[in-house]
Short mmCIF file of C-alpha atoms and ligand atoms in Angstrom, two decimals:
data_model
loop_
_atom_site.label_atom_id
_atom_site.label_comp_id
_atom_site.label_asym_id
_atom_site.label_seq_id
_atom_site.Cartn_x
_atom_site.Cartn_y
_atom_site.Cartn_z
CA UNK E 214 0.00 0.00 0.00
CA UNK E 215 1.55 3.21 -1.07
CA UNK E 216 1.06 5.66 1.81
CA UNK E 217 1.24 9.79 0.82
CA UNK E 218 2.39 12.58 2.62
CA UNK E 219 -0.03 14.27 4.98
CA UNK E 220 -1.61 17.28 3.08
CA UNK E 221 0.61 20.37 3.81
CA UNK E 222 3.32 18.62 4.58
CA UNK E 223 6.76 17.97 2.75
CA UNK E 224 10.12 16.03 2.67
CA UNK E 225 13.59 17.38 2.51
CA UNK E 226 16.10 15.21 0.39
CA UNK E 227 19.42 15.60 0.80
CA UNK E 228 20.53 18.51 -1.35
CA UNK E 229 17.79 20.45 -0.26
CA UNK E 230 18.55 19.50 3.28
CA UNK E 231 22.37 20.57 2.48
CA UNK E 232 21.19 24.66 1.72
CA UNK E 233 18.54 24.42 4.52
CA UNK E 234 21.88 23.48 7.15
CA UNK E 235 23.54 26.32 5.41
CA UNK E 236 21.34 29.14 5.31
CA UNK E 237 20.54 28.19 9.12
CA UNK E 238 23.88 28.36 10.36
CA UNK E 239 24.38 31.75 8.54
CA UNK E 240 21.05 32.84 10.63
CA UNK E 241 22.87 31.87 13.71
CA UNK E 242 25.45 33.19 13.09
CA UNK E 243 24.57 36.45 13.02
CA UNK E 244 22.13 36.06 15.76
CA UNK E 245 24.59 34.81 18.06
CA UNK E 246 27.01 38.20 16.99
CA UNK E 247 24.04 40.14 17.95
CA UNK E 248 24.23 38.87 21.70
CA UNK E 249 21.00 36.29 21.66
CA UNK E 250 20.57 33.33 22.72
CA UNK E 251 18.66 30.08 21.40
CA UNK E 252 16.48 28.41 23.03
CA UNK E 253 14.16 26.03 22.48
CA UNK E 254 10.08 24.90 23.40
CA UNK E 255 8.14 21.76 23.25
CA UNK E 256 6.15 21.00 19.98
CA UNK E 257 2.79 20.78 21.92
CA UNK E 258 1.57 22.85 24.96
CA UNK E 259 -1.46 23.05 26.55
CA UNK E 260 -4.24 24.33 24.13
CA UNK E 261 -5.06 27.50 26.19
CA UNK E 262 -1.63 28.99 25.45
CA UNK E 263 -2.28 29.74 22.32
CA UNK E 264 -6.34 30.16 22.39
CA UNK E 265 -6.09 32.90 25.05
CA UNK E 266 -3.94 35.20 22.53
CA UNK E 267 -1.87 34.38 19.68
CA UNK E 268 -3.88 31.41 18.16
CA UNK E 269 -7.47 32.86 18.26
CA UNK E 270 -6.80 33.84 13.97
CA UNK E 271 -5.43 30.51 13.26
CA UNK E 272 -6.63 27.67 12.62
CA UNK E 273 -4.79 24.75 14.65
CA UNK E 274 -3.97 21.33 15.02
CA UNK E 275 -5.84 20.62 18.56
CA UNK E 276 -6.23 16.95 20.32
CA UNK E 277 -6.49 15.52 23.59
CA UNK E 278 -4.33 13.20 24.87
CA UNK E 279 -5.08 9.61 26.49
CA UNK E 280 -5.32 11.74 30.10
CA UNK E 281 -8.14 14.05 28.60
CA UNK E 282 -5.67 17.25 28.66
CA UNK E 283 -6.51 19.68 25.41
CA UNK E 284 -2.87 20.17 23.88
CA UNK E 285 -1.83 22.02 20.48
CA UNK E 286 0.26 21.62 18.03
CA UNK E 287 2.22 24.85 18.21
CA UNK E 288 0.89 27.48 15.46
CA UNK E 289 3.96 29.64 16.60
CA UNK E 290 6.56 30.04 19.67
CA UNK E 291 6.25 33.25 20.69
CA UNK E 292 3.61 32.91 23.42
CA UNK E 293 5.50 29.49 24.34
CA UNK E 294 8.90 31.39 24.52
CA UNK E 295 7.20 33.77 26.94
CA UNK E 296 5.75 31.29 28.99
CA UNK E 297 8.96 29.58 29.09
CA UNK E 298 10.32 32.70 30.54
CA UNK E 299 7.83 33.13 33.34
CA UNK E 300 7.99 29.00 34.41
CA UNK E 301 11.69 29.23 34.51
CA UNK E 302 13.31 32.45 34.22
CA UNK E 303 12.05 35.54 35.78
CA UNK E 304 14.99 36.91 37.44
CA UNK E 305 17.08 36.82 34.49
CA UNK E 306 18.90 40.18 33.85
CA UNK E 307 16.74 42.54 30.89
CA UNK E 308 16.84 42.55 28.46
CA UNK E 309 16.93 39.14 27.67
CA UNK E 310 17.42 38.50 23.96
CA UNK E 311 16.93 35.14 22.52
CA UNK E 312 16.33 33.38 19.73
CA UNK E 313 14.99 29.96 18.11
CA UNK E 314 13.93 27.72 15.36
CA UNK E 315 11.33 25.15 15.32
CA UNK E 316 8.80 23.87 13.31
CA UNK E 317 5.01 25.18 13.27
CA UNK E 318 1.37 23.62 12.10
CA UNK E 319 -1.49 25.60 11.46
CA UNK E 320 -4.09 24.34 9.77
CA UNK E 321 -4.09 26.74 6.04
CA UNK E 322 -5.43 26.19 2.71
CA UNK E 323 -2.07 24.86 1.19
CA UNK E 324 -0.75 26.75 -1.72
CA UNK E 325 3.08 27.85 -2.98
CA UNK E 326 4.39 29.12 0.06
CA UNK E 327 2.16 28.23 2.54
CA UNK E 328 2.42 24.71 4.14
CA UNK E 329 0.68 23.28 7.22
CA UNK E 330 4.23 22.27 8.32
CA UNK E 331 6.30 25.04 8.03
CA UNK E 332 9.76 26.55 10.07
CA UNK E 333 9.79 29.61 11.56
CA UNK E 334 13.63 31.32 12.36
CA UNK E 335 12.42 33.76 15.28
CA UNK E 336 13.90 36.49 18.26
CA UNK E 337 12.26 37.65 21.22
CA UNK E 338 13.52 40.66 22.90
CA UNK E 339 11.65 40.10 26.93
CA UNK E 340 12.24 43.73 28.75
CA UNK E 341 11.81 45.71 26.06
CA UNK E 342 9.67 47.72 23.52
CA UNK E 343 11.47 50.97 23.62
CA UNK E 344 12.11 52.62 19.81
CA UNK E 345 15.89 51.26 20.74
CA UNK E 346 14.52 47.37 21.06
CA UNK E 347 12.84 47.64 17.77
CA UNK E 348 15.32 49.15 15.87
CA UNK E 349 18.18 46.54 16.83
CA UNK E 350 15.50 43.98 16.10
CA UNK E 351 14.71 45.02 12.65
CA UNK E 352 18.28 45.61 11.89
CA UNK E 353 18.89 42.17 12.65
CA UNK E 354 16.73 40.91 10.77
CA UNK E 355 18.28 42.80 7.68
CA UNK E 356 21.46 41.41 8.94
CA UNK E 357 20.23 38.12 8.57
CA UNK E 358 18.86 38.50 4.76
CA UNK E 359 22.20 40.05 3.75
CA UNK E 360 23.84 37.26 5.49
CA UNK E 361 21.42 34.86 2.54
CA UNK E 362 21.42 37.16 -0.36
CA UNK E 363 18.09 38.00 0.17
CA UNK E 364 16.57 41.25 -0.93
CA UNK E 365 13.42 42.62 0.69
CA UNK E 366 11.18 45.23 1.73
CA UNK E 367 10.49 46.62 5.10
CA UNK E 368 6.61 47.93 5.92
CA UNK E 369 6.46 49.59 9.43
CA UNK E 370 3.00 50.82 11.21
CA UNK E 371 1.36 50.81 14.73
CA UNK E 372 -1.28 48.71 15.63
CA UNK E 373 -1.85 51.07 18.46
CA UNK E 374 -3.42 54.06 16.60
CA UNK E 375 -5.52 51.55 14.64
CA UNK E 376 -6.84 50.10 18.13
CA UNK E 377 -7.38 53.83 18.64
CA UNK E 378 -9.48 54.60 16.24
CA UNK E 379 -11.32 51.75 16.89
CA UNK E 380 -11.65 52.55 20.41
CA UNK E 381 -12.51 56.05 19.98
CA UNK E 382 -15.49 54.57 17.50
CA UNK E 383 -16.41 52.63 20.38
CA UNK E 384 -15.73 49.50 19.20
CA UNK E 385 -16.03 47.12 22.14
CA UNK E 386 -12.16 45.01 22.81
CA UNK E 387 -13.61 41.46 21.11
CA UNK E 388 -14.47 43.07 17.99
CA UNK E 389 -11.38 45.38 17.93
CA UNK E 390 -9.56 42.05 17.23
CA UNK E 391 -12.38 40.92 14.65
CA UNK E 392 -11.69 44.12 12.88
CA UNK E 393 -7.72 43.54 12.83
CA UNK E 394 -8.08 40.49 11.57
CA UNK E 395 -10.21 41.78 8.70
CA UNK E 396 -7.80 44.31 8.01
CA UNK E 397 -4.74 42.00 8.05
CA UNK E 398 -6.35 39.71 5.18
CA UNK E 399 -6.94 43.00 3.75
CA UNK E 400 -10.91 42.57 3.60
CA UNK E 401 -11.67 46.08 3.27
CA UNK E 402 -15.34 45.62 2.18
CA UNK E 403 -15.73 43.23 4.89
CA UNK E 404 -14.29 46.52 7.64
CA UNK E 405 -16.67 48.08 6.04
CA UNK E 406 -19.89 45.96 6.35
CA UNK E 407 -18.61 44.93 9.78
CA UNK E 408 -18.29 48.80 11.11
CA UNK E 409 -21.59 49.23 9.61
CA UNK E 410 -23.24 46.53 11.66
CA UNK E 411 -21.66 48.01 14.90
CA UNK E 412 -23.19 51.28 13.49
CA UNK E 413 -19.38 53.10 13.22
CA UNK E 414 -20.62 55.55 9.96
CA UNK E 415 -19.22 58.74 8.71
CA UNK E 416 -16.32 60.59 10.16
CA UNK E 417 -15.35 58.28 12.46
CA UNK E 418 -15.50 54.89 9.61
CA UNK E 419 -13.81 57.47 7.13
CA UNK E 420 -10.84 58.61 10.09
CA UNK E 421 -10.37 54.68 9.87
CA UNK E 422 -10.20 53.95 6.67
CA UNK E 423 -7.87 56.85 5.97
CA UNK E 424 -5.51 56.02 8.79
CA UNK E 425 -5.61 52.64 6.81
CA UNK E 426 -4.68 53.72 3.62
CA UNK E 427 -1.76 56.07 4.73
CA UNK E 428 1.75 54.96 3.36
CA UNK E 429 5.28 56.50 2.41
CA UNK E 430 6.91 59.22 3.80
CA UNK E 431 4.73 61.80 4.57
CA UNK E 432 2.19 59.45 6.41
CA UNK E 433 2.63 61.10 10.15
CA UNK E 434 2.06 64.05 8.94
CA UNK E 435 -0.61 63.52 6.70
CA UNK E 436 -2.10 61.72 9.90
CA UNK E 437 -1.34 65.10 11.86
CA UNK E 438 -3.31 67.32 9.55
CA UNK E 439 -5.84 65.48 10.02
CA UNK E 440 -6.23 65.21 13.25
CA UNK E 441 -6.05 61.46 13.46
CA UNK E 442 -2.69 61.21 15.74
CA UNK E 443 -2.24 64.10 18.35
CA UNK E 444 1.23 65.78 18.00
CA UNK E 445 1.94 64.73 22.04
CA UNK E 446 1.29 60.68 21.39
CA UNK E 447 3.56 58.64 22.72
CA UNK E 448 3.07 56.37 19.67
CA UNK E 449 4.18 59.25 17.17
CA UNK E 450 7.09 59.97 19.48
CA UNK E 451 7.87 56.41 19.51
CA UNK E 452 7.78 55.96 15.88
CA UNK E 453 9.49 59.06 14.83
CA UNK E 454 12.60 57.62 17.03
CA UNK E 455 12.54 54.24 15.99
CA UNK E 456 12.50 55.64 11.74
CA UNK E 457 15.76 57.70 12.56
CA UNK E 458 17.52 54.81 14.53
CA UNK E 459 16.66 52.57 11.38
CA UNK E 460 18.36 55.42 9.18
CA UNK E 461 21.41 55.16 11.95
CA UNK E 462 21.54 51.58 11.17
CA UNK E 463 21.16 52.07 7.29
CA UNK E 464 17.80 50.25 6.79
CA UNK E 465 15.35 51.37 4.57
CA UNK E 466 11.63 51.60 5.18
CA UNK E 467 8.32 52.36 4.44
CA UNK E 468 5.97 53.44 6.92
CA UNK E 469 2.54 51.76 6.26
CA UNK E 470 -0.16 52.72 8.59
CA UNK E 471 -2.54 50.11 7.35
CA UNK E 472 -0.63 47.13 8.89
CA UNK E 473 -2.82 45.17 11.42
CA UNK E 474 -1.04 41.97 11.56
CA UNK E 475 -2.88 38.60 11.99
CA UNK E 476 -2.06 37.60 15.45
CA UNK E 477 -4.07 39.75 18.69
CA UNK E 478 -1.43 40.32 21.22
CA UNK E 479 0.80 43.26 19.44
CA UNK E 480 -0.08 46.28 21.14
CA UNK E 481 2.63 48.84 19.16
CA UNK E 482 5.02 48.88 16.44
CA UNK E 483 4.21 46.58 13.92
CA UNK E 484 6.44 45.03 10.80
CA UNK E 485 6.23 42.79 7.90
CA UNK E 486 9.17 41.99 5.54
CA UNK E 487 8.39 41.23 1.82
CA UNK E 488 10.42 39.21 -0.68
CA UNK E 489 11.08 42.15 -3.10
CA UNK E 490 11.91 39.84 -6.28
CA UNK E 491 8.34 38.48 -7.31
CA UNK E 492 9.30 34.90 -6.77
CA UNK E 493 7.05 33.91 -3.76
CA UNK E 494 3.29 35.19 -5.57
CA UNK E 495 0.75 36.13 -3.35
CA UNK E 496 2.85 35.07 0.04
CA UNK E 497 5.43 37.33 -0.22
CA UNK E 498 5.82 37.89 3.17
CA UNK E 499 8.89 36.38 5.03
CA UNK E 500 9.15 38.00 8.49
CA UNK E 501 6.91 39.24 10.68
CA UNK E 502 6.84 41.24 14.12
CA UNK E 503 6.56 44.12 16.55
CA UNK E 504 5.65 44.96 19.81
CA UNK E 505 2.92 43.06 22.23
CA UNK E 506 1.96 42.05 25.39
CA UNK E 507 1.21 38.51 26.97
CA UNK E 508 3.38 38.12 30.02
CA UNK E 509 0.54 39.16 32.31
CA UNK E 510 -2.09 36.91 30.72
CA UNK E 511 0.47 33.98 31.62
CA UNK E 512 0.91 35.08 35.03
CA UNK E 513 3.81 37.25 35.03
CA UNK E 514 4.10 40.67 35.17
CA UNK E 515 3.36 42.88 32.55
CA UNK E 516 6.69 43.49 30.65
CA UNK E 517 7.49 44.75 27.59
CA UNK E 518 8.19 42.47 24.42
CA UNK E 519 9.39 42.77 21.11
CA UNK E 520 9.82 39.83 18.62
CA UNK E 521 9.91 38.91 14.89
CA UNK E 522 10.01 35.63 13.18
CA UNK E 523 11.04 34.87 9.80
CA UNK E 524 9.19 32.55 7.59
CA UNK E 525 11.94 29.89 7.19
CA UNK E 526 10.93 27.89 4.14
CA UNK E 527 9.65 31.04 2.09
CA UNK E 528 13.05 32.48 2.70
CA UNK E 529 14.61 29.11 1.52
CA UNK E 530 12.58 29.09 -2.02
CA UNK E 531 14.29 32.14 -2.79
CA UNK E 532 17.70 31.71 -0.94
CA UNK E 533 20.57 30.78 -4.21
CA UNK E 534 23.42 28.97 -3.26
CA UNK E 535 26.24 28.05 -5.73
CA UNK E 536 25.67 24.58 -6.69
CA UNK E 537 29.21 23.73 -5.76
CA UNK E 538 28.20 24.42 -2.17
CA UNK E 539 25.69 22.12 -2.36
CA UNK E 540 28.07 18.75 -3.62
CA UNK E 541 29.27 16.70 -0.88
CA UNK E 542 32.03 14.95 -2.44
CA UNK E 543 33.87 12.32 -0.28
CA UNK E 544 36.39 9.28 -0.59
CA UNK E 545 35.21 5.44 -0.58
CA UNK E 546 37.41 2.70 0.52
CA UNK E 547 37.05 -0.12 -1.19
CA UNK E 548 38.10 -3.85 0.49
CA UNK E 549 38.86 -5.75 -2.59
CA UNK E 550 38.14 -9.72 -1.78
CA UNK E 551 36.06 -12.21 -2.58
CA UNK E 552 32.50 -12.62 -1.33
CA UNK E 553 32.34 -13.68 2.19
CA UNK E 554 36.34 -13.87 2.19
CA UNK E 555 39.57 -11.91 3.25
CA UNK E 556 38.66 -10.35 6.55
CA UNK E 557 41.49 -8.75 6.87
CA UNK E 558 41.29 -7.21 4.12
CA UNK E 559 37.83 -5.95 5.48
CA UNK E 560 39.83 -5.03 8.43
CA UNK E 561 42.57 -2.79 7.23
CA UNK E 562 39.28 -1.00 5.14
CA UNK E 563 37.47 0.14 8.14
CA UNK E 564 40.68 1.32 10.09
CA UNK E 565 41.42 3.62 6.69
CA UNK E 566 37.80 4.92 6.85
CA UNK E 567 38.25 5.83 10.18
CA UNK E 568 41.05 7.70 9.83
CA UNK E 569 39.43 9.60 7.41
CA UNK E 570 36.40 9.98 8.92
CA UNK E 571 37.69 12.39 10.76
CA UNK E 572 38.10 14.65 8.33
CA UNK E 573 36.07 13.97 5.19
CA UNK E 574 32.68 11.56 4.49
CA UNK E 575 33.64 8.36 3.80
CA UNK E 576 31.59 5.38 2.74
CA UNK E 577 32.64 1.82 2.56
CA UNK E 578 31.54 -1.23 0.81
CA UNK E 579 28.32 -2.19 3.15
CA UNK E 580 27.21 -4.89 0.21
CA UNK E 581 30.07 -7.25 -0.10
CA UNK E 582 30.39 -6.21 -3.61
CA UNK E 583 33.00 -6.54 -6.65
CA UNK E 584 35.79 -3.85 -7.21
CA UNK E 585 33.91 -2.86 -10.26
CA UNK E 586 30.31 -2.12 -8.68
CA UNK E 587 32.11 -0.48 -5.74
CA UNK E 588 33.90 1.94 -7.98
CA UNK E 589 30.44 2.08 -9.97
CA UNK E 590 28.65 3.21 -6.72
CA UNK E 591 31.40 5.81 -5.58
CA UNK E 592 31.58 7.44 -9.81
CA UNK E 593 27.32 7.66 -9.62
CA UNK E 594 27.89 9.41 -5.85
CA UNK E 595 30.52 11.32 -7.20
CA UNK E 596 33.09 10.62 -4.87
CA UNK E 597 36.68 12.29 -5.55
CA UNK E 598 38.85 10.24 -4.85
CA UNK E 599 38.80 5.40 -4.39
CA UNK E 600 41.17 4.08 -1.58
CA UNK E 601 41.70 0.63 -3.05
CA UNK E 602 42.66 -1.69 -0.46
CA UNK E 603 43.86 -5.52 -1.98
CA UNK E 604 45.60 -8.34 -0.26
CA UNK E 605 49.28 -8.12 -1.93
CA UNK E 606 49.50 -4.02 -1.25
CA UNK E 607 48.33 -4.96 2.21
CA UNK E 608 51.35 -7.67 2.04
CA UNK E 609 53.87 -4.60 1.30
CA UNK E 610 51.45 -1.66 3.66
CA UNK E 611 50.22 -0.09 0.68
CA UNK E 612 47.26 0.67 -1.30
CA UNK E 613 45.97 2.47 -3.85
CA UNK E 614 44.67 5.79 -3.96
CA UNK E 615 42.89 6.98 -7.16
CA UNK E 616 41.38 10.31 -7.96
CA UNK E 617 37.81 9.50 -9.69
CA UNK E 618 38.03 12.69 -11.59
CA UNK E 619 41.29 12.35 -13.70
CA UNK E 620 41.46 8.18 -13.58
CA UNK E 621 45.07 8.69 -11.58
CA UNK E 622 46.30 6.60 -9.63
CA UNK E 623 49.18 5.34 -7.01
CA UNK E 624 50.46 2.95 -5.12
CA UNK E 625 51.07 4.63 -1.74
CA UNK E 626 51.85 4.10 1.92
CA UNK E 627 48.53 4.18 4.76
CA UNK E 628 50.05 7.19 5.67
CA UNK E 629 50.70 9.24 2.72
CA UNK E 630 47.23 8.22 1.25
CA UNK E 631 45.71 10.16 4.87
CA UNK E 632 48.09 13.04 4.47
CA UNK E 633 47.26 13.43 0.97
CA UNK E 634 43.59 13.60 1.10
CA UNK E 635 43.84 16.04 4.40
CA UNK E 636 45.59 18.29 2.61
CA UNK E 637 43.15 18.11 -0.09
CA UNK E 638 39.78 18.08 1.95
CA UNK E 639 41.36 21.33 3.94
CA UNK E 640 41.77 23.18 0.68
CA UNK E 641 38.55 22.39 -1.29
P1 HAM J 988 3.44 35.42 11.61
O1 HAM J 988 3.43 36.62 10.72
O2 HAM J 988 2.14 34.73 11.85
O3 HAM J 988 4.05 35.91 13.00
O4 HAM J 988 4.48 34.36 11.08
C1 HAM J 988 5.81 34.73 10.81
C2 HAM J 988 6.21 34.28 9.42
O5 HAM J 988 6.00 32.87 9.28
C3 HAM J 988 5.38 34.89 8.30
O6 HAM J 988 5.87 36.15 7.94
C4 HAM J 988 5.57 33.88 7.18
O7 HAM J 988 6.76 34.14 6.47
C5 HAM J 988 5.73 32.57 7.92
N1 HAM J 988 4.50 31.75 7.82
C6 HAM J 988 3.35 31.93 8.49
N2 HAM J 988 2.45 30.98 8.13
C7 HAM J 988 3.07 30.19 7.23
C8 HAM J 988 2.68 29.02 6.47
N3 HAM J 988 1.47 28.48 6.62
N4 HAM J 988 3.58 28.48 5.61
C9 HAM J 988 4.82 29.01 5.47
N5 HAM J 988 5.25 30.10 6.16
C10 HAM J 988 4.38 30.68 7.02
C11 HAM J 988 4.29 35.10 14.07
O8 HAM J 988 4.17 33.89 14.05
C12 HAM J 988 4.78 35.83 15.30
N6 HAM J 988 5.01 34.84 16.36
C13 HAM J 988 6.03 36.64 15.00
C14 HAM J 988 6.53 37.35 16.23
C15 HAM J 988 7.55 37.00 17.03
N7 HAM J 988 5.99 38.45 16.75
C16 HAM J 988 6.64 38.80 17.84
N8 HAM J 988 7.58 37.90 18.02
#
């Protein structure tokens, strides 16, 4: 019975596993330069995690377990990286800056860049939401795409006026978070309809929809004129700073009002990243973040967060890496003997493959098979170079050490043969 993947879901061959390793370490890397720290959270938590905040707009993989207890796949980590912090970690020094990557499920309509598996590359600043905090965070995460190649656009906004305006159009707190979600799908019509219903009409639907539309440069001001931010708002203040710190650190932006973001715990500054090449279609966007709250509703107190996570596999259908990178080309030993004969020879193989195995991959005949299909196997792997091990070299401690790519070969002591392929592994 041939058995298919689970819808959503997909499986990583080698090669593609190969430029996944690499463009993870590079993420690392740079996260680690930047002073954070990974950590790491369980697959599934307790169902309530996510269905007091961050899941409520997603649609998740939910189940009980054999003792009745209602547990989640995770649809993301940030509300299980903050309640990681409050179980364990309170009294570490602020800000504490960590980071993480881990696999997520949410339950989506599958299409190209959208999976019901999918890895997200994430930070979590915990202490902090000052224009300072944000700043470093977004220029990390431009440090991180230059670190891939990647180009991309940067949208900034602040769900806080747009809860504002809500507020002030007496929108009760449950819908407030109906509305965002609307607006983050960008179902304007259905605002609309939905503001209608709760009888928000005239001025105050039109303040709304304006604050919604406003984009580029002269968007604070624009909002000024009209009224719709006062000049003494902490939010304006805040994102006036945080736009010249980003010009410090030599990111460019554009501020977009109309962000709303899916998930209903940012309370702030808000950003999304988008893949600026055309190559991922309609889900273009690759990071994520801002601002928010949730250490109170988890028991803790009420400190200031700011996060981002990058959409791991969208960033890997567009991350390019030399195909030359991607070859793993090793050395086979080969035992020549007859079938079921000549342990020794077997012998002398596998203490040659371990020498080299610590340095280069290394297979060895696992199939009791002939010279000729062993050097068949290595050429269709391609291997560089054959360690031929026989019974009358082995008489004389010698064997011989042939590179697959030019056909030459020599008769050479253990030693040289692990000398010479050092050097060579070390160089290319
Ligand atoms: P998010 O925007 O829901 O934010 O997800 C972050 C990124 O994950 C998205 O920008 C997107 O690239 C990727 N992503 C989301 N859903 C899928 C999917 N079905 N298939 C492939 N990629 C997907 C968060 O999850 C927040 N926790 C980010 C955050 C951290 N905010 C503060 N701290």
């Amino acid at each position: 019975m041939r058995i298919e993947r689970a819808r959503g879901t997909r499986d990583f061959l080698p090669k593609e596993m190969r430029k996944r390793r690499i463009m993870e370490e590079r993420m690392r890397s740079v996260a680690e330069r930047w002073g954070y720290e990974e950590i790491r959270t369980p697959t599934f938590e307790r169902s309530e995690l996510f269905t007091l905040k961050s899941g409520e707009g997603i649609e998740m993989y939910e189940f009980r377990d054999k003792g009745g207890r209602h547990l989640a796949l995770r649809p993301e980590l940030t509300a299980p990286v903050i309640r990681m912090y409050i179980n364990e970690l309170k009294m570490t020094p602020k800000p504490t800056k960590w980071y993480y990557f881990g696999n997520c499920f949410r339950y989506e309509e599958p299409q190209k860049a959208r999976y019901r598996e999918f890895w997200q590359f994430g930070t979590e600043i915990i202490g902090s939401d000052s224009p300072e905090a944000q700043a470093e965070l977004i220029a990390l995460a431009f440090n991180i795409l230059k670190s891939l190649g990647v180009k991309a656009e940067l949208h900034v906004g602040h769900v806080g006026l747009i809860r504002e305006r809500l507020r002030i159009a007496n929108v009760d707190g449950v819908q407030i978070n109906t509305v965002m979600r609307l607006i983050d799908k960008g179902e304007r019509q259905a605002v609309i309809e939905l503001m209608d219903d709760m009888g928000v009409k005239g001025e105050r639907l039109d303040d709304l929809l304006f604050l919604l539309d406003l984009k580029g440069k002269d968007a604070l001001k624009e909002a000024r004129d009209r009224n719709i931010i006062a000049s003494d708002s902490d939010a304006l203040k805040e994102l006036e700073l945080l736009l010249e710190l980003l010009d410090y650190y030599g990111v460019d932006y554009t501020l977009n009002l109309g962000i709303a973001r899916g998930l209903d715990y940012y309370t702030g500054m808000v950003f999304e990243i988008y893949e600026a090449g055309g190559m991922l279609g309609a889900q273009n966007q690759i990071c994520g973040g801002g601002s928010y709250r949730l250490a109170a509703l988890f028991g803790g107190d009420d400190i200031p967060l700011t996060g981002f996570a990058f959409g791991f596999d969208r960033l890997a259908e567009i991350f390019s890496v030399d195909d030359k990178d991607l070859e793993r080309r090793g050395v086979v030993v080969v035992p020549i003997r007859e079938k079921n004969a000549d342990l020794d020879v077997l012998k002398e193989a596998i203490e040659i493959a371990s020498m080299l195995r610590e340095f280069v991959p290394t297979h060895i005949d696992l199939m009791n098979r002939s010279l000729s299909a062993q050097l068949k196997y290595a050429n269709a792997r391609h291997d560089s170079f054959a360690v031929l091990v026989g019974k009358n070299e082995l008489g004389e401690g010698k064997l011989t050490l042939r590179n697959l790519d030019t056909g030459e070969q020599e008769k050479i002591s253990v030693e040289d043969c692990v000398a010479r392929l050092k050097a060579y592994f070390d160089l290319n």
